[in-house]
Coordinates of C-alpha atoms in Angstrom, one line a residue:
X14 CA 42.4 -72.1 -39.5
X15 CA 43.4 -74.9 -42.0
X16 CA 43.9 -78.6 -40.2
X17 CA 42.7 -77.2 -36.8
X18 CA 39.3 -79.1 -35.3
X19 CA 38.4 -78.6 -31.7
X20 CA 38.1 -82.7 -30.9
X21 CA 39.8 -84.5 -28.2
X22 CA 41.8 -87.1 -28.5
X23 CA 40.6 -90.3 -26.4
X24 CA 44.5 -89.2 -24.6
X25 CA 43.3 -86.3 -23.5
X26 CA 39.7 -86.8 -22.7
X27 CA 41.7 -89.2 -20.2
X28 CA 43.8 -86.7 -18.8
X29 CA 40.9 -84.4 -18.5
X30 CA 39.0 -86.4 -16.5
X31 CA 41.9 -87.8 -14.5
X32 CA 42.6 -84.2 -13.5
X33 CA 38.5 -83.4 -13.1
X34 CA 38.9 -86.3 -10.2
X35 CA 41.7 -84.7 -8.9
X36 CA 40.5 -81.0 -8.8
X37 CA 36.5 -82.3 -7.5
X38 CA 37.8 -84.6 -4.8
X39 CA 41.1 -82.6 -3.5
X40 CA 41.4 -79.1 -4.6
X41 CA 38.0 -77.9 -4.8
X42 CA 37.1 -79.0 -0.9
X43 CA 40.6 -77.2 0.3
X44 CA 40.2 -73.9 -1.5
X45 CA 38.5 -71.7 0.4
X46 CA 41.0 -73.0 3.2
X47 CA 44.2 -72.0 1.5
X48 CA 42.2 -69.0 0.3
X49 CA 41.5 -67.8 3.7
X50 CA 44.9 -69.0 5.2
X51 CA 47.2 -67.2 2.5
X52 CA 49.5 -69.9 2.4
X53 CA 51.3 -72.1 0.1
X54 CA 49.2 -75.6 -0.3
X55 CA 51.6 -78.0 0.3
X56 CA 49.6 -81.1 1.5
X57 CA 47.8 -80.4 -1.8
X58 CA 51.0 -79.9 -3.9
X59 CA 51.9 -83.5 -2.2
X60 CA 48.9 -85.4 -3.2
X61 CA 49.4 -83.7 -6.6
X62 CA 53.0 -85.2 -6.8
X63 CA 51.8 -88.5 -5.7
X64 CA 49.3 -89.1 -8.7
X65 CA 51.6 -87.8 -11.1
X66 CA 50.0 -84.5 -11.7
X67 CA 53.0 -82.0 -10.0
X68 CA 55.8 -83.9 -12.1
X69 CA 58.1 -82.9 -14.9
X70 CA 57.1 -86.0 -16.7
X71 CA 53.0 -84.8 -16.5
X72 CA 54.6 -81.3 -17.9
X73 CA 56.5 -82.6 -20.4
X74 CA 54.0 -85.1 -21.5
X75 CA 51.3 -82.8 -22.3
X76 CA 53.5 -80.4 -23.2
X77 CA 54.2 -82.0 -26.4
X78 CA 50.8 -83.8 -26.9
X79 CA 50.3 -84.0 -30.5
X80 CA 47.7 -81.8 -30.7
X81 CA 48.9 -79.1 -28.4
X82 CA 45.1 -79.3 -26.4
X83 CA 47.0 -81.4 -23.0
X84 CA 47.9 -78.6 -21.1
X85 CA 45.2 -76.4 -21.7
X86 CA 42.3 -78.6 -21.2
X87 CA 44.3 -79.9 -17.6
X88 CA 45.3 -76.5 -16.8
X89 CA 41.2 -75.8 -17.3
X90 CA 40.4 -78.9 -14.9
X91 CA 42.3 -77.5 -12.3
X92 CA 41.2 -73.9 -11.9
X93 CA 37.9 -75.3 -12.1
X94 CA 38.5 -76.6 -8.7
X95 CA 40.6 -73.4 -7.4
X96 CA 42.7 -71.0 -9.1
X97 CA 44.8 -70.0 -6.0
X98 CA 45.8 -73.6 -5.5
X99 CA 46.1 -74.6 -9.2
X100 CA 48.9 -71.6 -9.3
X101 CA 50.6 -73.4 -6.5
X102 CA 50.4 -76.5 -8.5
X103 CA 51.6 -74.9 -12.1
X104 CA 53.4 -72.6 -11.1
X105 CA 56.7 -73.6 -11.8
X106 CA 55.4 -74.4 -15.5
X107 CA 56.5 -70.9 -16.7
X108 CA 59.6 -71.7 -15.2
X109 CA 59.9 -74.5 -16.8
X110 CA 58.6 -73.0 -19.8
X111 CA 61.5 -70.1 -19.9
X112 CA 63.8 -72.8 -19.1
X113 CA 62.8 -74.6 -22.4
X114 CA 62.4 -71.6 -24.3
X115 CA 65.5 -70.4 -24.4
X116 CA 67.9 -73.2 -22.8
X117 CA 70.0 -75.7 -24.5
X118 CA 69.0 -79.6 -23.9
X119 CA 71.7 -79.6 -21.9
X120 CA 70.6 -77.4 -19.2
X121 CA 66.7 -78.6 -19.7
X122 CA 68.4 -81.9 -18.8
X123 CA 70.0 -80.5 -15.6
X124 CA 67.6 -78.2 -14.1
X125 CA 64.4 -79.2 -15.4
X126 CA 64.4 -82.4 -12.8
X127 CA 65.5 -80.1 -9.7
X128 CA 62.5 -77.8 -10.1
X129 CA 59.9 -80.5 -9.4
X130 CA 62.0 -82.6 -6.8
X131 CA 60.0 -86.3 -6.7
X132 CA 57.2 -87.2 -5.0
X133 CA 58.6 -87.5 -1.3
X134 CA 60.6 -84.3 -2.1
X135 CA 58.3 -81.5 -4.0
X136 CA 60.5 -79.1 -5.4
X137 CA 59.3 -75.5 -7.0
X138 CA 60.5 -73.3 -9.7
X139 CA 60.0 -69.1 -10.3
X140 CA 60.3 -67.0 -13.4
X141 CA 61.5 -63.9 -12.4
X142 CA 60.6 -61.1 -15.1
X143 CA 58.5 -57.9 -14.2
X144 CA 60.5 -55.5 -11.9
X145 CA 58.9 -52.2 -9.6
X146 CA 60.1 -50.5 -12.7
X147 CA 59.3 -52.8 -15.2
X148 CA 55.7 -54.8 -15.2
X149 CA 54.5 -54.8 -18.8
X150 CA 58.1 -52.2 -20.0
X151 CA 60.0 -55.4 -20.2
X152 CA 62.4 -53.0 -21.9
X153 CA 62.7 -50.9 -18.8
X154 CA 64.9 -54.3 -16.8
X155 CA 67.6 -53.1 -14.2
X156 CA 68.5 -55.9 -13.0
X157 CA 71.6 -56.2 -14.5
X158 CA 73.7 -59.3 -15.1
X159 CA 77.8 -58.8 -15.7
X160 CA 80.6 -61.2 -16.9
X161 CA 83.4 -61.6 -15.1
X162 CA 86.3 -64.4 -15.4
X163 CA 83.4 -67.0 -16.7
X164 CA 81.3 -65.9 -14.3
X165 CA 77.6 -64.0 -14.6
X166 CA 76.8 -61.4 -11.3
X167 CA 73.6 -60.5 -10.8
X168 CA 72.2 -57.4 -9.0
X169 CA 68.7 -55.9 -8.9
X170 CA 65.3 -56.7 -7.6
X171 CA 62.8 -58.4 -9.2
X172 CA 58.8 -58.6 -8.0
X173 CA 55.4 -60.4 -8.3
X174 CA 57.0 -63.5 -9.0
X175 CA 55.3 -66.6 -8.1
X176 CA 57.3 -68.8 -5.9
X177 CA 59.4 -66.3 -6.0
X178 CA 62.4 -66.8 -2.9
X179 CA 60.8 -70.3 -1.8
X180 CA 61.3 -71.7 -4.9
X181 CA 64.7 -74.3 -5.3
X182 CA 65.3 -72.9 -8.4
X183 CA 64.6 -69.5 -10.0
X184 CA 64.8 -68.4 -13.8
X185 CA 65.7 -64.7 -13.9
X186 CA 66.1 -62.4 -16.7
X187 CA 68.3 -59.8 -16.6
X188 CA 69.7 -57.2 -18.8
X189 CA 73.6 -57.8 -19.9
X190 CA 73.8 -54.8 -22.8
X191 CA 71.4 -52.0 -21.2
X192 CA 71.9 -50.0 -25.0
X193 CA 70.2 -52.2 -26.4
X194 CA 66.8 -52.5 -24.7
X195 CA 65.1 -55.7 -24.5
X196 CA 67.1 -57.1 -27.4
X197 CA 70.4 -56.6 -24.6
X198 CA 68.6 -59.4 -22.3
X199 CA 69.2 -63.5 -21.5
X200 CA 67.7 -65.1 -19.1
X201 CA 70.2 -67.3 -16.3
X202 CA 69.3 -70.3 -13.9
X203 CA 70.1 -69.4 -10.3
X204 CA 70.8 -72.7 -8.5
X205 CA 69.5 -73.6 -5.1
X206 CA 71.1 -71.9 -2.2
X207 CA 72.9 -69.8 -4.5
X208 CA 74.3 -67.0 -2.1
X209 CA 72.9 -63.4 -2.6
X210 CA 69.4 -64.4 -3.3
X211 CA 66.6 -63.5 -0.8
X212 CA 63.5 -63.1 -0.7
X213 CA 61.5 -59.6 0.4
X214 CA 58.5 -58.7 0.5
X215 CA 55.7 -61.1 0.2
X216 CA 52.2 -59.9 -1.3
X217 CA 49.1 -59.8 0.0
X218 CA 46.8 -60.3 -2.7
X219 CA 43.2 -59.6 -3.7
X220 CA 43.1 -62.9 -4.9
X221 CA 44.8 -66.2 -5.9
X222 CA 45.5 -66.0 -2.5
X223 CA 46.6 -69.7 -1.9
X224 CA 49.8 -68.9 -4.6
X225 CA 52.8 -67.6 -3.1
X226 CA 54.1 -64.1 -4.8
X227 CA 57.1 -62.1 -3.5
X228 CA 59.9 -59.8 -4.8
X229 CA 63.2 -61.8 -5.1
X230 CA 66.6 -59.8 -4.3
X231 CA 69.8 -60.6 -6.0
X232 CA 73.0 -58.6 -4.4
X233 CA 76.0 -59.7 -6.3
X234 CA 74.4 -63.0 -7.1
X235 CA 77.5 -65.1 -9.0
X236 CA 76.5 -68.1 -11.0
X237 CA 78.7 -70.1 -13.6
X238 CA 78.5 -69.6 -16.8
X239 CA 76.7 -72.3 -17.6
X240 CA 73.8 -70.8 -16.0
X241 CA 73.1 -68.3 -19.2
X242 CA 70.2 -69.8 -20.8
X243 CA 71.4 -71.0 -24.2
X244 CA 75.3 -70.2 -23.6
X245 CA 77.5 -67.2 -23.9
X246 CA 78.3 -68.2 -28.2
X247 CA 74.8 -68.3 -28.7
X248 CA 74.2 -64.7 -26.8
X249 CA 77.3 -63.3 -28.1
X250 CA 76.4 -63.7 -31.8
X251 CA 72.7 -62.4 -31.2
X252 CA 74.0 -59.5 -29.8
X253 CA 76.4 -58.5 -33.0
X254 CA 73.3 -59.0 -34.9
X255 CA 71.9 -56.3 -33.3
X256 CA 74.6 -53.9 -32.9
X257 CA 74.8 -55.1 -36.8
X258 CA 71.2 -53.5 -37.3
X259 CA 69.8 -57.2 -38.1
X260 CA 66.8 -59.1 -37.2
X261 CA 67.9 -61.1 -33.4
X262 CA 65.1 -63.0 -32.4
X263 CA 62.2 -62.8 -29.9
X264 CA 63.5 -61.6 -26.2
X265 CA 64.1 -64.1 -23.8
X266 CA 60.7 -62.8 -21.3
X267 CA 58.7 -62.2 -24.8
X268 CA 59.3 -65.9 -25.7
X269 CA 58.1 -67.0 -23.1
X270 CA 55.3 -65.5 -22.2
X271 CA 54.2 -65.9 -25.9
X272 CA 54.4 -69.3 -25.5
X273 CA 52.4 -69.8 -22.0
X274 CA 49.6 -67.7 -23.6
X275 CA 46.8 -70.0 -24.2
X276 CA 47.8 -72.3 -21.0
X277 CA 47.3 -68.5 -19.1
X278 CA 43.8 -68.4 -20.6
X279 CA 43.2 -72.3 -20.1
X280 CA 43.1 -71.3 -16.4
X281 CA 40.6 -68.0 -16.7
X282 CA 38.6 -70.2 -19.1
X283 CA 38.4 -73.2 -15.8
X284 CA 37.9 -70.4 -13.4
X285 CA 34.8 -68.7 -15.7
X286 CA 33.6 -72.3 -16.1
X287 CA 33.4 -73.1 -12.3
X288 CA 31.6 -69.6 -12.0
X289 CA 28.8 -70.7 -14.8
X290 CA 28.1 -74.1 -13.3
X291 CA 27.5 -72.9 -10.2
X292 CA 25.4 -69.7 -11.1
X293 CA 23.5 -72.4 -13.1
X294 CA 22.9 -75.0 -10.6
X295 CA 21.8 -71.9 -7.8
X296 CA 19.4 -70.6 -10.8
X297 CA 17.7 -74.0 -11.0
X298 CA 16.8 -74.3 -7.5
X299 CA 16.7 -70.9 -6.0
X300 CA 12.8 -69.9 -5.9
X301 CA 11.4 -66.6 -5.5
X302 CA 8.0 -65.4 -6.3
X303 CA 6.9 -68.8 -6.5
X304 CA 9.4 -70.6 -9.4
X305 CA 13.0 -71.1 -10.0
X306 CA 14.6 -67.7 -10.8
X307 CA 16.0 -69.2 -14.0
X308 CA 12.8 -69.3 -15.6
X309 CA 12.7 -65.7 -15.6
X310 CA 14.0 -64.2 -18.9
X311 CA 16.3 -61.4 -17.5
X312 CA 18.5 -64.9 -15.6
X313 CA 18.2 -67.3 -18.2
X314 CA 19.3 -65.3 -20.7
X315 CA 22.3 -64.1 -19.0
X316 CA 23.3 -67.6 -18.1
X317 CA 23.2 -68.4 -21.9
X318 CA 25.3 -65.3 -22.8
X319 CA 27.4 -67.1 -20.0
X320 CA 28.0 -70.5 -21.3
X321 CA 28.6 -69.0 -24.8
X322 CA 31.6 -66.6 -24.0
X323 CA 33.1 -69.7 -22.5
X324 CA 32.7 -71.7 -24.9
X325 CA 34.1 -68.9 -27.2
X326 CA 37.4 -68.6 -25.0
X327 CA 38.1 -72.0 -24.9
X328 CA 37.9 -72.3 -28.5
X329 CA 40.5 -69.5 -28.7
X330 CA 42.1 -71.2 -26.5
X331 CA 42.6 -74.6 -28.2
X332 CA 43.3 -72.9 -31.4
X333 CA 46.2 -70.9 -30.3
X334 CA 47.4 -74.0 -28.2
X335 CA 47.3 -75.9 -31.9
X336 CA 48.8 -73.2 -33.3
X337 CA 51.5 -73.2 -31.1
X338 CA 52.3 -77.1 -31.1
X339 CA 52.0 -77.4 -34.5
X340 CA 54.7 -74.5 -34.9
X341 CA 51.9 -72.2 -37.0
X342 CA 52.9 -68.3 -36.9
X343 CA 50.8 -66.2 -34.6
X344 CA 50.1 -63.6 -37.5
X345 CA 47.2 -62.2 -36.0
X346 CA 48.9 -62.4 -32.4
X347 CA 46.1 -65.5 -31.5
X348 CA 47.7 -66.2 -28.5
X349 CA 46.9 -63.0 -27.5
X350 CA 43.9 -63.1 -28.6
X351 CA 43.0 -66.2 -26.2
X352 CA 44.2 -64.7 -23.1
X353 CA 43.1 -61.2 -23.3
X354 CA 39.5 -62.8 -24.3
X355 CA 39.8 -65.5 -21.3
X356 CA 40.8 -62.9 -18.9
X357 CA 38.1 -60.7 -20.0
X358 CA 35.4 -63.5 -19.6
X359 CA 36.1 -64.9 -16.5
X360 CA 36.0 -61.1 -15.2
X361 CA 32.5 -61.1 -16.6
X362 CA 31.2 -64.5 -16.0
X363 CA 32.6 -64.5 -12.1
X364 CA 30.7 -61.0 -11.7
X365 CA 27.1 -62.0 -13.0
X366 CA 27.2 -65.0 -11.1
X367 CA 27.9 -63.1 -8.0
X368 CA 25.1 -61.0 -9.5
X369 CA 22.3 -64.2 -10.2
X370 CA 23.1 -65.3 -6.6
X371 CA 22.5 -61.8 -5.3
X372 CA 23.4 -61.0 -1.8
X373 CA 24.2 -64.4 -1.1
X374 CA 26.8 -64.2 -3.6
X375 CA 28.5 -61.3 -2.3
X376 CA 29.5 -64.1 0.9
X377 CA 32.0 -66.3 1.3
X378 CA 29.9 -68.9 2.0
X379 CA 29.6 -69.3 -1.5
X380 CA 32.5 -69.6 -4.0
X381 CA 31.5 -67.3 -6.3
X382 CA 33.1 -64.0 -4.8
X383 CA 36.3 -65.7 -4.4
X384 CA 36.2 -66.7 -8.4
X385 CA 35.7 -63.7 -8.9
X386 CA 38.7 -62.3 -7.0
X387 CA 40.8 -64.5 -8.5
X388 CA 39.6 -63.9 -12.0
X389 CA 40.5 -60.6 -12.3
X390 CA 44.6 -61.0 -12.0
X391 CA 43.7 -62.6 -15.9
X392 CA 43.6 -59.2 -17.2
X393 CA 46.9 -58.3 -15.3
X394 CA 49.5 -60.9 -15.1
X395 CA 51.6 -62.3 -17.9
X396 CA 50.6 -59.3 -20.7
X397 CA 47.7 -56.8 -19.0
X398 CA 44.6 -56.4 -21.2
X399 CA 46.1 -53.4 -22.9
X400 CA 49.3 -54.7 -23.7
X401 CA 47.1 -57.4 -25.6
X402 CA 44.9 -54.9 -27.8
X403 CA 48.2 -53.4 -28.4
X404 CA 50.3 -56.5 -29.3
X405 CA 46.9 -57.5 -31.8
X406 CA 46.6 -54.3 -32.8
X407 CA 50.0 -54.5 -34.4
X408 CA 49.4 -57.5 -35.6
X409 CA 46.3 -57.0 -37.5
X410 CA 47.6 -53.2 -38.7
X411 CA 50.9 -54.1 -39.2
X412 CA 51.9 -50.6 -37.9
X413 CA 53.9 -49.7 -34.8
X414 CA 51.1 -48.9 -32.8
X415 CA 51.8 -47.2 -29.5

């Protein structure tokens, strides 16, 4: 890839180890708490908003770092120390992220601020897509959102949303011109304490326990109008380009999740690291049969295969996270590419390091079996594996594969 090299800034070497601090001294020591509690973190979303690190200005900072490498490398840093609390912590990011996706800088300006509160008032923020209908369909959304006397009502159900009913303020999209599919669906702020929206059920989760996931309910939820992401021109013209038969743009879910790609792999690339190191550091002073069991061939050489898929995620990784801040077209879907890869690896890595540590591993008195529970929702949420192969495969084909 033309202009792209894989060296840090001094900025972000900063940040990185700024957020290593953080993660080694706070998160780390509190995971398999929060892991074993089920709970939302909010001591350690508290000490995050204190340094800076849960804030809108940290977000938006490294957001638009110039070379596009902020967010992934913290994001890394932070599921390093625990991936259930580091959703806790970023969660509202894809929030935020929809929000900036497809609002105007008006509404940015307005709601942005009210989903991370300050530090003596944390606020949270949930991106309500997937539906029990709708998971990786995105075109199969009921929740339906009508006009009426500049007004939008909502009504449907929405699930496996993180911070989803806690949250102060929750991004949902919803389908306003069913015919149409996916290209009939904006996405609308729903302020805090807006009436009509509840939370049900909350899941209990094979892993990433310590993050908070839970269908959200919305019976005859009204918001202004001002709450459509982008504004009702800006919808209305997009839809007459499609009942027109022209080109309307990427889907208000799609552009999103396109765009939190590689900061989705960032955090299966921390959580594959964390699973390496310690694999590593067991494998240098574990003996049996008289020396450290990684001198022997069979552990050695899976460490190294190890170490080199990480290293080959994060580098897909960084390059789609260039890509994308340097406004460079995904024509071989790479920000697929980095997360399906990611998720894949941290799969792997988090199971042969339960696998070098043996039947110590399979405890939880080691870390390692809950890595490896919380590595596997990588080849789930935000796009499944499949739904990757299939988005590259299009890409690289440039037929409608299926």
């Amino acid at each position: 890839m033309s202009g792209f090299c894989p060296e840090l800034s001094d900025d972000v070497i900063q940040v990185r180890d700024w957020v290593h601090e953080f993660a080694r001294d706070v998160i780390r020591p509190a995971g398999a708490e929060w892991d074993e509690r089920e709970e939302t973190p909010w001591p350690v979303i508290q000490e995050a908003a204190k340094i800076g690190l849960y804030s809108l200005d940290f977000f938006a900072t490294q957001w638009f770092e110039e070379s596009g490498l902020g967010l992934p490398v913290a994001f890394e840093e932070i599921f390093w120390g625990d991936a259930g609390i580091g959703l806790s912590i970023v969660g509202t990011g894809l929030a935020a992220a929809a929000l900036s996706s497809n609002g105007t800088p008006e509404q940015m300006g307005e709601w942005l601020p009210q989903m991370f509160g300050t530090e003596d008032d944390v606020k949270l923020g949930a991106f309500c897509a997937s539906e029990p209908d709708a998971g990786s369909d995105v075109g199969s959304i009921r929740t339906r959102a009508v006009y009426d006397r500049g007004d939008w009502v909502l009504n449907g159900v929405k699930t496996w949303a993180t911070n989803g009913g806690i949250a102060d303020v929750h991004v949902v999209v919803a389908s306003v011109e069913p015919s149409l599919g996916t290209r009939g669906q904006a996405s609308f702020v729903i302020p805090p304490g807006t009436p009509g929206l509840s939370m049900g059920q909350k899941f209990r989760k094979h892993g990433i326990r310590a993050s908070h996931t839970a269908e959200v309910i919305l019976d005859d939820v009204r918001v202004p109008g001002s709450c459509l992401l982008g504004g009702k021109d800006k919808l209305d013209a997009r839809l007459a380009r499609v009942r027109n038969g022209e080109r309307s743009g990427e889907q208000a879910a799609m552009r999103t999740f396109e765009t939190t790609r590689p900061s989705v792999a960032a955090m299966a690339v921390g959580i594959a690291r964390a699973a390496f190191e310690y694999a590593r550091d067991y494998a240098r002073e574990r003996e049996q049969f008289g020396r450290k069991i990684g001198e022997n061939q069979a552990i050695a050489f899976l460490l190294a295969d190890m170490a080199t898929r990480v290293d080959v995620a994060r580098l897909l990784t960084w390059r789609a996270a260039w890509m994308a801040r340097h406004s460079r077209q995904f024509e071989q879907a790479e920000g697929s590419m980095s997360k399906l890869v990611a998720g894949e690896t941290a799969v792997w890595v988090t199971e042969q390091a339960i696998q070098i540590l043996g039947g110590a591993g399979y405890t939880r008195e080691h870390p390692v079996e809950r890595f490896h529970r919380d590595a596997k929702i990588y080849t789930i949420f935000e796009g499944t594996s499949e739904i990757q192969r299939l988005i590259i495969g299009r890409a690289v084909t440039g037929l409608q594969v299926r």
